[in-house]
Amino acid sequence: MTIPTIAAKDLRLFFRDRASLFWSFALPVLLIMVFGLAFGGTATREIKVGVVQQDNSQIADNYVLALDNAFDLIKIDDIATAEAKVRNGEITSVVIIPPEFSENLQTGTTSVSLIYDETNETTARSVIGIVEAINRKFAGQQPAIALDSRTVSGREWNPFQQYVPAFGTMFILGVGGLFLASGIIIERKTGTLRRNLLAPVSKASLLGGRLLSAFIVGCVQLALFFGIGVLGFGMRIEGSILLVALIGGAVILFAVGLGLLVSAVVHSPEAASGGIWGVIMPLSALGGLWWPVTIMPQWMQSFAQVLPTYHAQKAFLDVIVRGEGLATIATSLAVLVGFALVFIALALKMFKWEE
Amino acid sequence: MTIVETRGLTKAFNGRKAVDHLNLAIEEGELFGLLGPNGAGKSTTVAMLSTLLRPTQGTATVGGYDIRKQPKEVRGVIGVVPQDASVYDDLTALENLLYFGKLYGIEGPRLSSWIKKLLELTQLKDRANDRVKTFSGGMKQRLNLAVGLVHEPRLLFLDEPTTGLDPAARLAVWEFIKRLQAEGVTMLLTTHYMEEADYLCDRVAIMDRGKIISLGTPAVLKRSIGKLEVMEIKVAKVPGEYLTKVRKLRGIKKVTRTSDGLRLLTPAADAALSQVVGLASETGMHIDSLNIVQPTLEDVFIKLTGKTLRD
């Protein structure tokens, strides 16, 4: 059997190349961690909000206490300093309690003002919503309808459930594709491919060995990314782990198809790198690896549904977050494998053994 | 016993014949040279014999197998040393040899003892566990040779084995080839260095434009141009007037421009010498040096084609 011999040689070459190790393992793990932790959601208790209290009555003190329960509240003496702090990002917004606050409250309506940093709009909106709720409660109004909210899975959302499969898919495609494509191109250039052809070995074995090594690299990536998510960051997989592996396998197969196709049409490793990332970046963005597709306009969402990356992420989320079974992800799997097979067929048709 | 036999072997690229009805036979145990300028069809011939290129016409047998019908068997018989050192830079010398050995289906103690011997022969034993990217050009080329031999082929193809090497490295490669020759390895060597063909080969076929224009032992080939001597003139600039006049001199058979001057073929150098030198001062040509030498294979080529090997 020559296929394992060839694959072992390719893997040895791969693991000796520090740059490819960085791109395959270190960078994606770093991104998964940064995004997973950054979007871990800040509890509102941690949002920094300033307060300028110009009314020193007992009522105003109680109001400040209510704010303090909701936010990480910072007391500031004057409006100018507070505004400066908002501007330089030290605090997200500031609530100003005017001197006539309690007096007006007793006679009828009173007001507070809020200055917020428009560059941090999402947070500002949460603050406004919470301050309004505090105002209503403080004025003695109880909402007629109470809201009891919970997540659909019944558990807290863990951002790693989004970012492990998303960056995993992106970097498996990138590196699986790049390792395979540039490996073949370099062998073609240095003449080692020709030398392999001179041995009494079939072309099928030569390609088979190459594809096997790329598949193995993809599996190592997949195991590493999910291992870090699950063991390091408590990411839950609601559905079957076998299904996750199955989707991963389909993604890797697609990566291998992409790499083989690029190696067939491109002549330098640099062009292969450009070509692969030129395909993967838009595929990742549009396919919902960087953000949920639902935030995009309707026509873009319709377009996304033909992309393999969309189906990879959808299938992963179906299993990881929603705990769905094979029936739900069958279509997505079929799309991924279909793309992979079409790419491989095209690549074999166009493949050149010599420059 | 004949190990390579070609019959009307032809390869055309877009209608242009790179190899044109080649007929030749190589005997077991000999070191056979294909000498000719770049583009003469030497590498194309080797590529066809090693089954990488399909002939347009004709065929050949290698080790008794037909290159068209039994390519896999042919590949098992031959070892090929490509012109550019085709080895893995990120593997060590030993790993390269082990990999290619396994690719040929050889494993275990037989492979390791042979590899040990190859590393000794190529003087790479001390560097066996170093990555190839740290090697000099000459070391890389010696490993390239060793890889070509890793499966103990009956026939070794050497495609321009010393092109691009410095003189010391070239000498080391020559020495190695000589040693293989002594061990009885049959070799087909292509080169455009006439000294290389002259020094190494038992028989030489001179190729030009896809055809063999002369074939024999180096000694026979050199005698074939008659009893001629060569005047090697080193000169920075050759005036046009000198060139036309020297061509008309009696006793000068052939005049060729070389990279650093002129090469004159003459039946009697001492008789022509005074005229050649006199003409130089007459036309204002400043001769840097003048040597009278015995003809080389280069002169055979010049006599036959009117060109130098570097043209």
mmCIF file of C-alpha atoms in Angstrom, chain A residues 4 49 91 100 157 173 218 227 243 271:
data_model
loop_
_atom_site.group_PDB
_atom_site.id
_atom_site.type_symbol
_atom_site.label_atom_id
_atom_site.label_comp_id
_atom_site.label_asym_id
_atom_site.label_seq_id
_atom_site.Cartn_x
_atom_site.Cartn_y
_atom_site.Cartn_z
ATOM 1 C CA PRO A 4 -0.346 5.625 3.652
ATOM 2 C CA VAL A 49 -23.145 54.279 33.762
ATOM 3 C CA ILE A 91 -18.601 55.253 30.759
ATOM 4 C CA GLU A 100 -35.887 70.118 40.858
ATOM 5 C CA TRP A 157 -26.575 30.764 25.280
ATOM 6 C CA LEU A 173 -11.720 25.254 4.488
ATOM 7 C CA GLY A 218 -8.930 18.651 8.796
ATOM 8 C CA GLY A 227 -12.197 19.975 22.211
ATOM 9 C CA LEU A 243 -23.630 14.019 13.959
ATOM 10 C CA ALA A 271 -1.910 32.471 -6.143
#
